[in-house]
XYZ file of C-alpha atoms in Angstrom:
553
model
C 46.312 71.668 -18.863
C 49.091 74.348 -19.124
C 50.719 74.425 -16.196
C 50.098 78.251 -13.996
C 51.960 79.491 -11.529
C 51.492 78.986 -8.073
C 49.091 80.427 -5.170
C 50.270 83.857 -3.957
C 52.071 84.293 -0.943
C 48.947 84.703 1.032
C 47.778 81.496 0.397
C 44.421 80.195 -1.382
C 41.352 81.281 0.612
C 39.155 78.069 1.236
C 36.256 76.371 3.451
C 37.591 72.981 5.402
C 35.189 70.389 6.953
C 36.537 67.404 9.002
C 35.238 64.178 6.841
C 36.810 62.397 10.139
C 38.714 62.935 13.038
C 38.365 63.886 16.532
C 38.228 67.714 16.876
C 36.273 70.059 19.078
C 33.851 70.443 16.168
C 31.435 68.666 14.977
C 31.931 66.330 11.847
C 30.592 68.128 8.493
C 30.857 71.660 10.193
C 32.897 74.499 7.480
C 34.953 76.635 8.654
C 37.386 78.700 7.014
C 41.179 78.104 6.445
C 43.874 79.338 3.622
C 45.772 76.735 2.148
C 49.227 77.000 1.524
C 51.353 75.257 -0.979
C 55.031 75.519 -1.209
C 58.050 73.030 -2.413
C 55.966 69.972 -2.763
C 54.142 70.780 0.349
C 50.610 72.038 1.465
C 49.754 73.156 4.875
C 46.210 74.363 5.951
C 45.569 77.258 8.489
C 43.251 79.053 10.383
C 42.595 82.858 8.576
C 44.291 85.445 10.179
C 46.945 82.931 12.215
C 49.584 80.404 11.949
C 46.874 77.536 13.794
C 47.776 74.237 12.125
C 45.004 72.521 10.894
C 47.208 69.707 8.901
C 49.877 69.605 6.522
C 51.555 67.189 4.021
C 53.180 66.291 1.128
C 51.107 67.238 -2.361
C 50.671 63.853 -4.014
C 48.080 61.618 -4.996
C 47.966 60.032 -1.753
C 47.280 62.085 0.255
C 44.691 65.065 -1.775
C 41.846 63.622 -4.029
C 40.555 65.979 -6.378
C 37.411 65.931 -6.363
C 35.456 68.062 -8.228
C 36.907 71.906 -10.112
C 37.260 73.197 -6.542
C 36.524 70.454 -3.930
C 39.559 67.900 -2.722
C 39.887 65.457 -0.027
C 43.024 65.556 2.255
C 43.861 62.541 4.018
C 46.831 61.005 5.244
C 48.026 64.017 6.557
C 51.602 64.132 9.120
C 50.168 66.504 11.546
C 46.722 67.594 12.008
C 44.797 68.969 15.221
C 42.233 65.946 14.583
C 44.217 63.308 14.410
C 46.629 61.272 11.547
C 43.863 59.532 10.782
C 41.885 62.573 10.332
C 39.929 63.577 6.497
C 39.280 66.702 5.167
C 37.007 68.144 2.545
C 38.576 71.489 1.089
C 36.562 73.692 -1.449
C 38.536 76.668 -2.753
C 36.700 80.055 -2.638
C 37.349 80.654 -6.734
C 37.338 78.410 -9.246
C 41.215 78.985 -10.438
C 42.202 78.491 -7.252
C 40.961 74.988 -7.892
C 43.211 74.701 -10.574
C 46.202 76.134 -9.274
C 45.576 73.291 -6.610
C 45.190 70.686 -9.574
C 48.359 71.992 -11.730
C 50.226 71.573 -8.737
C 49.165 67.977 -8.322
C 49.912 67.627 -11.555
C 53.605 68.427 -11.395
C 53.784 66.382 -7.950
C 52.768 63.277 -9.843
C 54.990 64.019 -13.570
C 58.177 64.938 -11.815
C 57.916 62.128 -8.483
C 60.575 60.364 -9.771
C 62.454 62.465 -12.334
C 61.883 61.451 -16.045
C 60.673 57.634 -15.411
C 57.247 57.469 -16.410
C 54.891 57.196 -12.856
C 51.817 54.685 -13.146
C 48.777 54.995 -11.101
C 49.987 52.140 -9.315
C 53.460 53.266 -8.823
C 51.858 57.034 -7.234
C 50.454 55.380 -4.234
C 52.959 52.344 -4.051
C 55.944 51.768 -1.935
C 58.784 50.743 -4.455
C 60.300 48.034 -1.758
C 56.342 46.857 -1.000
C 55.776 46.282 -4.644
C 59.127 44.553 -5.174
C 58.622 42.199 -2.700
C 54.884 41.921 -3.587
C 55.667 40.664 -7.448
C 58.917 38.849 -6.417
C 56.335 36.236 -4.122
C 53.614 36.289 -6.987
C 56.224 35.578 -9.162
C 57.109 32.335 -7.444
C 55.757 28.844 -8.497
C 55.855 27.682 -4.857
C 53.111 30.483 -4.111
C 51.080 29.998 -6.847
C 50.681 26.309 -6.205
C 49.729 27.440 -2.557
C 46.607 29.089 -4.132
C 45.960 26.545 -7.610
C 45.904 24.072 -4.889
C 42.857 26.287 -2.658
C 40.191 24.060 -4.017
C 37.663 26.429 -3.003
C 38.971 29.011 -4.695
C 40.229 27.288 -8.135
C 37.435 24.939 -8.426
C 34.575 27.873 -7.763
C 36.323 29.672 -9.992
C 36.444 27.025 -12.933
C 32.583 26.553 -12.042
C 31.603 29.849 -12.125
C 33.209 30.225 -15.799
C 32.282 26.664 -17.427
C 28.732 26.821 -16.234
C 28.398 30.483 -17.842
C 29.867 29.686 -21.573
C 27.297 32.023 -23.104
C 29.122 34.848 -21.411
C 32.363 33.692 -22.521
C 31.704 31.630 -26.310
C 33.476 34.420 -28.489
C 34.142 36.946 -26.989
C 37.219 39.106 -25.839
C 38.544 38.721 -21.748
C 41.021 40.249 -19.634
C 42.428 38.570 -16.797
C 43.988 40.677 -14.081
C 46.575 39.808 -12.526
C 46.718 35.961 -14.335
C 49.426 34.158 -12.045
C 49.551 31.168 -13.713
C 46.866 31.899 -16.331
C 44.870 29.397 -14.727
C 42.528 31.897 -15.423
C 42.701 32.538 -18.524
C 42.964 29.120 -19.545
C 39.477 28.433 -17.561
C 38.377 31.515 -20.629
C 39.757 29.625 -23.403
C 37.955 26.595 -22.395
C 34.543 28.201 -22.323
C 34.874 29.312 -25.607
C 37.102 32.999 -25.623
C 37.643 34.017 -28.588
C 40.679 36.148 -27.301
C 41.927 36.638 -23.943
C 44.638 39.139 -22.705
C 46.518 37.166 -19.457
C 48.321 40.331 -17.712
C 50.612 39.550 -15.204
C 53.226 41.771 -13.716
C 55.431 39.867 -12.234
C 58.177 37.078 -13.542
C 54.953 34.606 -13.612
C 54.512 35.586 -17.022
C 56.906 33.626 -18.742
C 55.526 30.831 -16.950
C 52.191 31.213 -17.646
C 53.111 32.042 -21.481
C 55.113 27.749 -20.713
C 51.545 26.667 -19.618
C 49.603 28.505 -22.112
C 51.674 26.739 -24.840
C 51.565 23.413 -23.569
C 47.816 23.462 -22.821
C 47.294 24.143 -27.076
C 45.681 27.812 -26.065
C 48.273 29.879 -27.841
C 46.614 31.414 -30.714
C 43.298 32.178 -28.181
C 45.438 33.141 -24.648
C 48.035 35.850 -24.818
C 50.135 36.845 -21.861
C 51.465 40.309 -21.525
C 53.571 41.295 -19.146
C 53.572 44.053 -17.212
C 51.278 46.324 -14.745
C 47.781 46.777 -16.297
C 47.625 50.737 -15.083
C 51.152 50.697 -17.196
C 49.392 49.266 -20.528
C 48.453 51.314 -23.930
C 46.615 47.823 -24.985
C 44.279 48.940 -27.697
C 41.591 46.798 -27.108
C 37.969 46.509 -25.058
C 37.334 43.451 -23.467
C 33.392 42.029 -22.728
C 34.697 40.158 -19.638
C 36.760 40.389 -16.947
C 37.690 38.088 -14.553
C 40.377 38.377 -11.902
C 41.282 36.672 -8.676
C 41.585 40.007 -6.985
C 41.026 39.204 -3.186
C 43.315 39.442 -0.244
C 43.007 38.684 3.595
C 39.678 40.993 4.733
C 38.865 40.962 0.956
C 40.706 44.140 0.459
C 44.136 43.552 1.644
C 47.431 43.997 -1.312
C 45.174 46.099 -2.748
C 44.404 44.746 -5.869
C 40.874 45.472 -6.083
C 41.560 49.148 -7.037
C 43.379 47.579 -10.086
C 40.845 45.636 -10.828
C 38.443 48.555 -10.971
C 41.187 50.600 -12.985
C 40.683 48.075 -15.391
C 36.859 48.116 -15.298
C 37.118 51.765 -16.117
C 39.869 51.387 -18.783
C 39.392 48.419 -20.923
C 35.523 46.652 -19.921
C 32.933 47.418 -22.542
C 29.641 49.023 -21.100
C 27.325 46.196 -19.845
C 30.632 44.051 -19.687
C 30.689 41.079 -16.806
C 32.964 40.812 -13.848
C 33.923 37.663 -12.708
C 33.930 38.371 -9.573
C 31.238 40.954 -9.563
C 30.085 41.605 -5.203
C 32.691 41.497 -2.661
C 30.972 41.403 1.071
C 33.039 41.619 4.265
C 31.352 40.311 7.331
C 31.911 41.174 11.139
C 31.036 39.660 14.489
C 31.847 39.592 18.145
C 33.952 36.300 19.241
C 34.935 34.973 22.799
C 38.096 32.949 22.392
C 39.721 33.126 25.954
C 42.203 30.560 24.743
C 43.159 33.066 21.835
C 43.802 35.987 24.360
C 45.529 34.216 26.722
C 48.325 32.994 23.888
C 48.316 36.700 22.860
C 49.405 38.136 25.858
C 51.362 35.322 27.297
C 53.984 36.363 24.009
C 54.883 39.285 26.181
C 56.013 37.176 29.090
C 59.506 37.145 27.783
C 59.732 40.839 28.477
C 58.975 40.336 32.484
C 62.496 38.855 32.936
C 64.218 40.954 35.292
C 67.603 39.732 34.842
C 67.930 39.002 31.346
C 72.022 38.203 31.241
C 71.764 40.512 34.123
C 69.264 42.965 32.364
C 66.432 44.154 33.179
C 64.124 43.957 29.988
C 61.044 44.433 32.059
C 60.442 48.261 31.281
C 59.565 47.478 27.976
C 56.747 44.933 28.766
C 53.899 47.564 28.161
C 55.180 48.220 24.718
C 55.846 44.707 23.851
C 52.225 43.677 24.673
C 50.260 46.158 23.151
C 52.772 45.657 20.221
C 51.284 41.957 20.089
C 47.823 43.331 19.994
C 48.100 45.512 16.683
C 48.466 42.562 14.773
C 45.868 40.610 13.019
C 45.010 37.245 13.921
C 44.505 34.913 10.920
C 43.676 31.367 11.482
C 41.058 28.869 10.806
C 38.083 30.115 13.667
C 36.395 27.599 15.660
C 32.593 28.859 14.618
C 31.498 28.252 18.086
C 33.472 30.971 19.397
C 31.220 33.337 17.009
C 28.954 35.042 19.866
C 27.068 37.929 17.717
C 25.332 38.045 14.182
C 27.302 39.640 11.563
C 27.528 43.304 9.868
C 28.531 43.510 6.512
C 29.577 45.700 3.947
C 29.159 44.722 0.289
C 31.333 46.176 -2.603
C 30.005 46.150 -5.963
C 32.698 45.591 -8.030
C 31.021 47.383 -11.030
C 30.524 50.499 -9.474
C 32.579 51.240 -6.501
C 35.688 54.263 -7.002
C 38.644 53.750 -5.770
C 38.378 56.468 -3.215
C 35.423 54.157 -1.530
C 38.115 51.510 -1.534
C 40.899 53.836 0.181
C 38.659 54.495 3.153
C 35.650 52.917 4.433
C 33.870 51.785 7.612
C 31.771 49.067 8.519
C 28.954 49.887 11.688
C 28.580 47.691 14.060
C 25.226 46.814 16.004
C 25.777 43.495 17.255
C 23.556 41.231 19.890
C 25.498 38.852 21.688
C 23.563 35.250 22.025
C 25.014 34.684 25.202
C 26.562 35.856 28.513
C 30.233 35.807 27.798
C 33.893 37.740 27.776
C 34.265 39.507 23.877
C 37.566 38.935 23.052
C 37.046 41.157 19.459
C 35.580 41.358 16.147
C 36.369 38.284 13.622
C 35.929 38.737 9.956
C 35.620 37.124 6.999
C 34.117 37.833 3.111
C 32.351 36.191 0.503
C 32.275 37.093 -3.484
C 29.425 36.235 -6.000
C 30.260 35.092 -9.649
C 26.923 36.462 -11.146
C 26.643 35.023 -14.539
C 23.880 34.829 -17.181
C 23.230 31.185 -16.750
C 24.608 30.368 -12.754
C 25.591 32.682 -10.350
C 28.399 30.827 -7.753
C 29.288 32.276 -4.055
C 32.718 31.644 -2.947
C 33.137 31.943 0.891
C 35.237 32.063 3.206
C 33.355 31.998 6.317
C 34.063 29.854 9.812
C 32.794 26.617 9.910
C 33.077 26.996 5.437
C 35.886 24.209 4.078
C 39.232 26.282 5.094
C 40.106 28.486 2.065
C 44.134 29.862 1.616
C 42.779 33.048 3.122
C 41.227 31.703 6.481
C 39.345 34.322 8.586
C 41.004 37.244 10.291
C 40.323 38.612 13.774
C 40.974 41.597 15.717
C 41.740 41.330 19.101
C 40.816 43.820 21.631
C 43.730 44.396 24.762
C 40.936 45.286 27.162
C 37.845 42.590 26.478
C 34.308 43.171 27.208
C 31.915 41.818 30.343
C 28.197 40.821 28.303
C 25.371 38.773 28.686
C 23.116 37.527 26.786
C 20.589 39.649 24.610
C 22.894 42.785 25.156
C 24.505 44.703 22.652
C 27.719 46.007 21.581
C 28.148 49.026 19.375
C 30.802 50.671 17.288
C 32.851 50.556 14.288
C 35.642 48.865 11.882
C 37.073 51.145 9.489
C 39.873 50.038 6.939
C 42.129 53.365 5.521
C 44.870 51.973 3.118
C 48.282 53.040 3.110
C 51.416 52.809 0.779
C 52.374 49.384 1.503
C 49.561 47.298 -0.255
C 47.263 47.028 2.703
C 45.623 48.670 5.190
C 45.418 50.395 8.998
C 42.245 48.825 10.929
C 40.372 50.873 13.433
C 37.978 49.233 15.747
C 36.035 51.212 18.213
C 33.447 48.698 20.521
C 31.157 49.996 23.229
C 28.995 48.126 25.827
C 26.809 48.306 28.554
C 28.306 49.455 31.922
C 29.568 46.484 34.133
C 27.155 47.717 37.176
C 24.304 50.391 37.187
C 25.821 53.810 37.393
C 28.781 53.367 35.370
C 30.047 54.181 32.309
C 29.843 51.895 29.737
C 32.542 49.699 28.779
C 35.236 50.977 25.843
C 37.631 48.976 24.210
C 40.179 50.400 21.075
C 42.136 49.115 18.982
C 44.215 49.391 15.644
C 45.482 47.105 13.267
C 48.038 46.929 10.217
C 46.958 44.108 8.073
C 50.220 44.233 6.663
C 51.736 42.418 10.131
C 49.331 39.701 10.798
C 49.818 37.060 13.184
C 49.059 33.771 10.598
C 48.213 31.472 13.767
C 47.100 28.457 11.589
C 51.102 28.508 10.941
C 52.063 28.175 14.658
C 52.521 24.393 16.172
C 52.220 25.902 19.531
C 49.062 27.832 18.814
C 45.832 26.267 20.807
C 44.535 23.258 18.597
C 40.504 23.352 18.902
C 39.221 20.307 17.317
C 35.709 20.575 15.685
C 33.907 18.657 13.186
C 35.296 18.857 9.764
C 33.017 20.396 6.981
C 30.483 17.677 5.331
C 30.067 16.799 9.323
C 28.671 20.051 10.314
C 26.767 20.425 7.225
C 24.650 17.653 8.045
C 24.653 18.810 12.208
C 22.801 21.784 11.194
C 20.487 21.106 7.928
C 17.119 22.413 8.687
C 18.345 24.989 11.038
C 17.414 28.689 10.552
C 19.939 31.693 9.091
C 20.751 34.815 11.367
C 19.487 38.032 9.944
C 22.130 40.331 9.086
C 23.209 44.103 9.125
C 23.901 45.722 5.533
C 25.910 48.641 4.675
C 25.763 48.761 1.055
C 29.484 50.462 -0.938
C 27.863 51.422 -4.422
C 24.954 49.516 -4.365
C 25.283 45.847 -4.633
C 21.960 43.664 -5.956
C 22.432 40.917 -2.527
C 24.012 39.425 -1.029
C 24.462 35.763 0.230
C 23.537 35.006 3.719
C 26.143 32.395 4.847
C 25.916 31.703 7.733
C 24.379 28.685 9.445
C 23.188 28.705 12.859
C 24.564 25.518 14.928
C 24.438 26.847 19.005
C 26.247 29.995 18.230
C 28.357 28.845 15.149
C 26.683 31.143 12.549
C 28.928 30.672 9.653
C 28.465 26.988 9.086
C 27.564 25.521 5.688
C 24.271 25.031 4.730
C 23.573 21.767 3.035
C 22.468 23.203 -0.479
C 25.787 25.344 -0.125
C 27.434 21.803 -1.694
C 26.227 22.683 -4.804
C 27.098 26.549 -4.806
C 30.706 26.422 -3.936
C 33.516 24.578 -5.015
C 34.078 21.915 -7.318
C 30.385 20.979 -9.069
C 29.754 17.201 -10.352
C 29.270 17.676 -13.776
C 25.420 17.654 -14.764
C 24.602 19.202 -12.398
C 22.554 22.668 -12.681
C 21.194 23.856 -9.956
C 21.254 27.658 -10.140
C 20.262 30.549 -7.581
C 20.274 34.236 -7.160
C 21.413 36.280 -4.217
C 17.484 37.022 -4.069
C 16.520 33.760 -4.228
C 18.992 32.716 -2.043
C 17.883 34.762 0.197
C 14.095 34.328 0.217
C 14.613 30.356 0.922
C 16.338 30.908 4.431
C 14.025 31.865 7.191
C 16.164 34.158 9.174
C 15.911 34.936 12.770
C 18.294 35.546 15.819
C 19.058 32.277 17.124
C 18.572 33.039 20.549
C 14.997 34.035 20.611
C-alpha cells in the first residue's frame, strides 16, 4: 500500500464505543469523537472540544485493525474509562481508514530503524524476550519439564497411539526445546519434521537429533517461527505451547501464527483445545501467610526508623501476585467455570483479551479466600484422543495450579452464590494483567452485598510450592485418592466457549468438596500408557459416561 499522507489538522471524524471500561455510558453505546494522529501518537476527542477520551502510542499493541474502517484501541496511557479500558473506532470515510492503516504501517517498518521487526518482536519487550530464550535455552530448564512425566509421557502417548496421523507426512514443532518433540514425530513415522527453536537450545537439540539416528527425517532450524521464509506446509503441528493459566509467556499466539502460516487446511494440532477452569477456594492458612509477609513493615523502629507508613502498600503489594502451588483439593469450595480455546480457530486478538464469567455455588458455609485455577488440553487424534490435566488433586504437573487471592475475603454459606468475573489482558512482557471482580450476598438483610477486587500480573507470581516455610497440607497422594472416590459423581460445569471448541473434558472428581480429583479411568487417559493398551474416548463420550450433579444436593 503506498504510503498517503497524514489526517488533516482537524483530525479524522469517527464513531467510538467503549468495548470495556468504566464510563458514565453504557458499554456498546457510539458516540462521536475525531481522532488525532501526530508523531507516532493518536489521541481521541470529543467533537467540538479538547475532552480526552484516550490517547497512545500508534503501534500494533495498542490499535487492531480491524476491518477497512473499524480498529480496536486498547492499552491506552490515559483514558476517561480506565487503562484497562477498549475501544471500537469506525472512521466516518473509508480513506480515513487507510490513512489510519498507512500510519500503522510506518509505526511498525520504522520501530526500530532498518532492523527488520517480526510479529513477535512488535508486541515484545526486547529485555522480556532476552531473558525468556536465555532460560529456554538452558539444559537445566528443559530437564525441569522432560522430567514432568505428565506432560512428556501424555505427550509421547498422544503421538505414538495416533501414527496414522503422523506415518509420512510433514510436521512442525513449535518451539522444540530439546526436540523431544520432534523426535516423538520421527518415531511415529514423519516423513519430515521442521524442529524450530529460537533460542541457544537448538544446537542442542540438532546434538540429540544426531545421536538418536533422526537426522535425515528431524531438522532443527533456528530461529523465531514469525521470523521464518520456510517454504514449506506442514500436515501436523504439534507444540508444547502452555504456560501457568494456560496462556501465560504467550506462546499460544505463536502457535496460532503458525497455524495460519505453515498448517495445511484440515491439518492436526497436537494440542488442539485448551480449557481454563475457575473456582472459589477457602484456604485460611494461605491468607494468613499472605498477609503475615507484610509484618516486617509494622516495625516502628527499624535501626531507629519508622518503616511502618509503608505497611498499606507493602500488603496490598503481596496481594497482586499469583499464588502457584500444588492446591489441597479440599480447599476447592465451588464448581468450576471454564473457558475453552480451540486452538484451530481462535485469533490472536481473542487471546490478547478475554474474560471468563463466573456463577459459582459454594457447597458449604465458609470464608472465600479467591478464585483458584487450573487448565486442561486435549490431543484429539484420528485413532486416540489424550487429556492432559493439570487439575488439584491430578499427579502434580511442572505447572501446578495458580490462585488469586482476594485482600478482603468473602462471608458464605452453603448453597449461596458468588458472581463476577476473571479477565486476562496481555501485555508486553510475555504474560498477562488478571482482573477479578467477585460479588456476594450481603452479610445481614439490608445490606449491600459483599465486593471484593483484585488484580494480578502473572508475570510476578508467588511459586509457594518453592517456599520451605510455606504451610505443608498433607493429603493423600494420587493413586490413593483415585481409589477414595471411584464411583463418585462429576460436578456439572459452566462453559464459555473462545471459537468454538467440540468438548471438553470434565475433570473433576467429587471427594467432600475436592472436585478436581482423578477419576479412576483417568489412568488410562493421561500420562504414561502400558503398551497394549487401547482404550480410546472422546470429549463426548467422555462426557456422557459421568453423571454430573452438584455434590451438595
Amino acid at each position: 500500500m503506498p504510503v498517503q499522507p497524514g489526517p488533516k489538522a482537524g483530525g479524522i471524524e469517527c464513531q467510538v464505543s467503549r468495548v470495556r471500561g468504566d464510563a458514565a455510558s453504557p458499554a456498546g453505546t457510539a458516540t462521536s469523537a475525531v481522532l488525532l494522529l501526530s508523531n507516532g501518537l493518536f489521541r481521541l476527542t470529543k467533537p467540538e472540544s479538547t475532552e480526552l477520551i484516550g490517547s497512545g502510542r500508534i503501534s500494533s499493541s495498542t490499535l487492531w485493525q480491524l476491518a477497512t474502517d473499524t480498529f480496536l484501541a486498547h492499552n491506552l496511557d490515559h483514558c476517561e474509562a480506565g487503562p484497562d479500558a477498549v475501544f471500537s473506532i469506525k472512521c466516518a470515510r473509508e480513506q480515513d481508514g487507510q490513512q489510519v492503516a498507512c500510519q500503522l504501517q510506518l509505526a511498525g517498518s520504522s520501530k526500530k530503524g532498518k532492523k527488520e521487526q517480526d510479529e513477535f518482536a512488535s508486541k515484545t519487550d526486547t529485555g522480556s524476550a532476552d531473558l525468556y530464550f536465555h532460560y529456554y535455552g538452558m539444559l537445566m530448564h528443559q530437564q525441569n519439564m522432560l522430567q514432568d512425566q505428565i506432560r512428556t509421557g501424555t505427550y509421547y502417548a498422544a503421538i505414538l497411539e495416533n501414527t496414522a496421523d503422523f506415518q509420512g507426512k510433514t510436521i512442525m514443532d513449535v518451539g522444540a526445546g530439546s526436540g523431544i518433540l520432534s523426535l516423538f514425530a520421527a518415531q511415529a513415522g514423519a516423513r519430515k519434521v521442521y524442529a524450530i527453536e529460537a533460542s541457544g537450545m537448538a544446537e542442542y537439540a540438532r546434538q540429540l537429533v544426531a545421536a538418536s539416528g533422526y537426522a535425515s527425517v528431524v531438522e532443527v532450524v533456528q530461529g523465531k517461527v514469525e521470523a521464518l521464509s520456510l517454504d514449506a506446509q506442514v500436515d501436523v503441528l504439534v507444540s508444547e505451547p502452555m504456560g501457568t493459566l494456560l496462556v501465560n509467556e504467550r506462546m499460544l499466539e505463536t502457535y496460532i501464527y503458525a497455524r495460519n502460516r505453515y498448517l495445511k487446511k484440515g491439518g492436526r494440532m497436537f494440542p488442539q483445545v485448551g480449557t481454563i477452569h475457575a473456582a472459589a477456594f477457602s484456604d485460611a492458612n494461605l491468607y494468613a501467610e499472605v498477609a503475615n509477609k507484610a509484618f516486617f513493615w509494622m516495625q516502628p523502629s527499624f535501626y531507629n526508623i519508622d518503616i511502618t507508613c509503608l505497611h498499606k502498600e507493602a500488603a496490598a503489594g503481596y496481594f497482586t501476585q499469583v499464588v502457584v502451588d500444588a492446591i489441597d483439593p479440599s480447599v476447592i469450595v465451588s464448581q468450576s467455570a471454564s473457558k475453552v480455546v480451540d486452538f484451530g480457530i481462535v485469533t490472536e486478538p481473542e487471546l490478547t483479551n478475554f474474560s471468563i464469567p463466573l456463577e459459582l455455588q459454594i457447597g458449604r458455609a465458609c470464608v472465600v479466600h479467591g478464585i483458584a485455577c487450573w487448565f486442561d488440553v486435549l490431543f484429539d487424534g484420528s485413532s486416540s484422543q489424550r487429556w492432559l490435566s493439570t487439575a488439584p488433586g491430578q499427579p502434580t504437573t511442572h505447572w501446578f495450579q495458580l490462585r488469586c487471592l482476594m485482600e478482603i475475603p468473602l462471608h458464605v454459606q452453603q448453597g449461596q452464590v458468588i458472581t463476577g468475573e476473571l479477565r486476562l489482558a496481555a501485555h508486553n512482557r510475555q504474560s498477562y494483567d488478571v482482573f477479578v471482580t467477585l460479588t456476594a450476598p450481603p452479610l445481614h438483610p439490608g445490606q449491600p452485598p459483599q465486593q471484593a477486587n483484585g488484580k494480578f500480573d502473572l508475570k510476578e507470581p508467588y511459586y509457594r510450592q518453592l517456599n520451605p516455610q510455606a504451610a505443608a497440607v498433607a493429603w493423600p497422594q494420587p493413586q490413593e485418592q483415585a481409589s477414595e472416590v471411584a464411583g463418585q459423581a462429576l460436578p456439572h460445569q459452566q462453559h464459555s466457549y473462545m471459537g468454538h471448541g467440540q468438548g471438553n473434558a470434565e475433570m473433576q472428581q467429587a471427594a467432600g468438596y475436592a472436585w478436581a480429583n482423578q477419576h479412576p479411568s483417568m489412568q488410562q487417559q493421561q500420562g504414561t500408557v502400558p503398551h497394549g493398551n487401547t482404550q480410546q474416548h472422546s470429549a463426548s463420550q467422555w462426557n456422557q459416561q459421568q453423571g454430573y450433579q452438584q455434590p451438595w444436593q
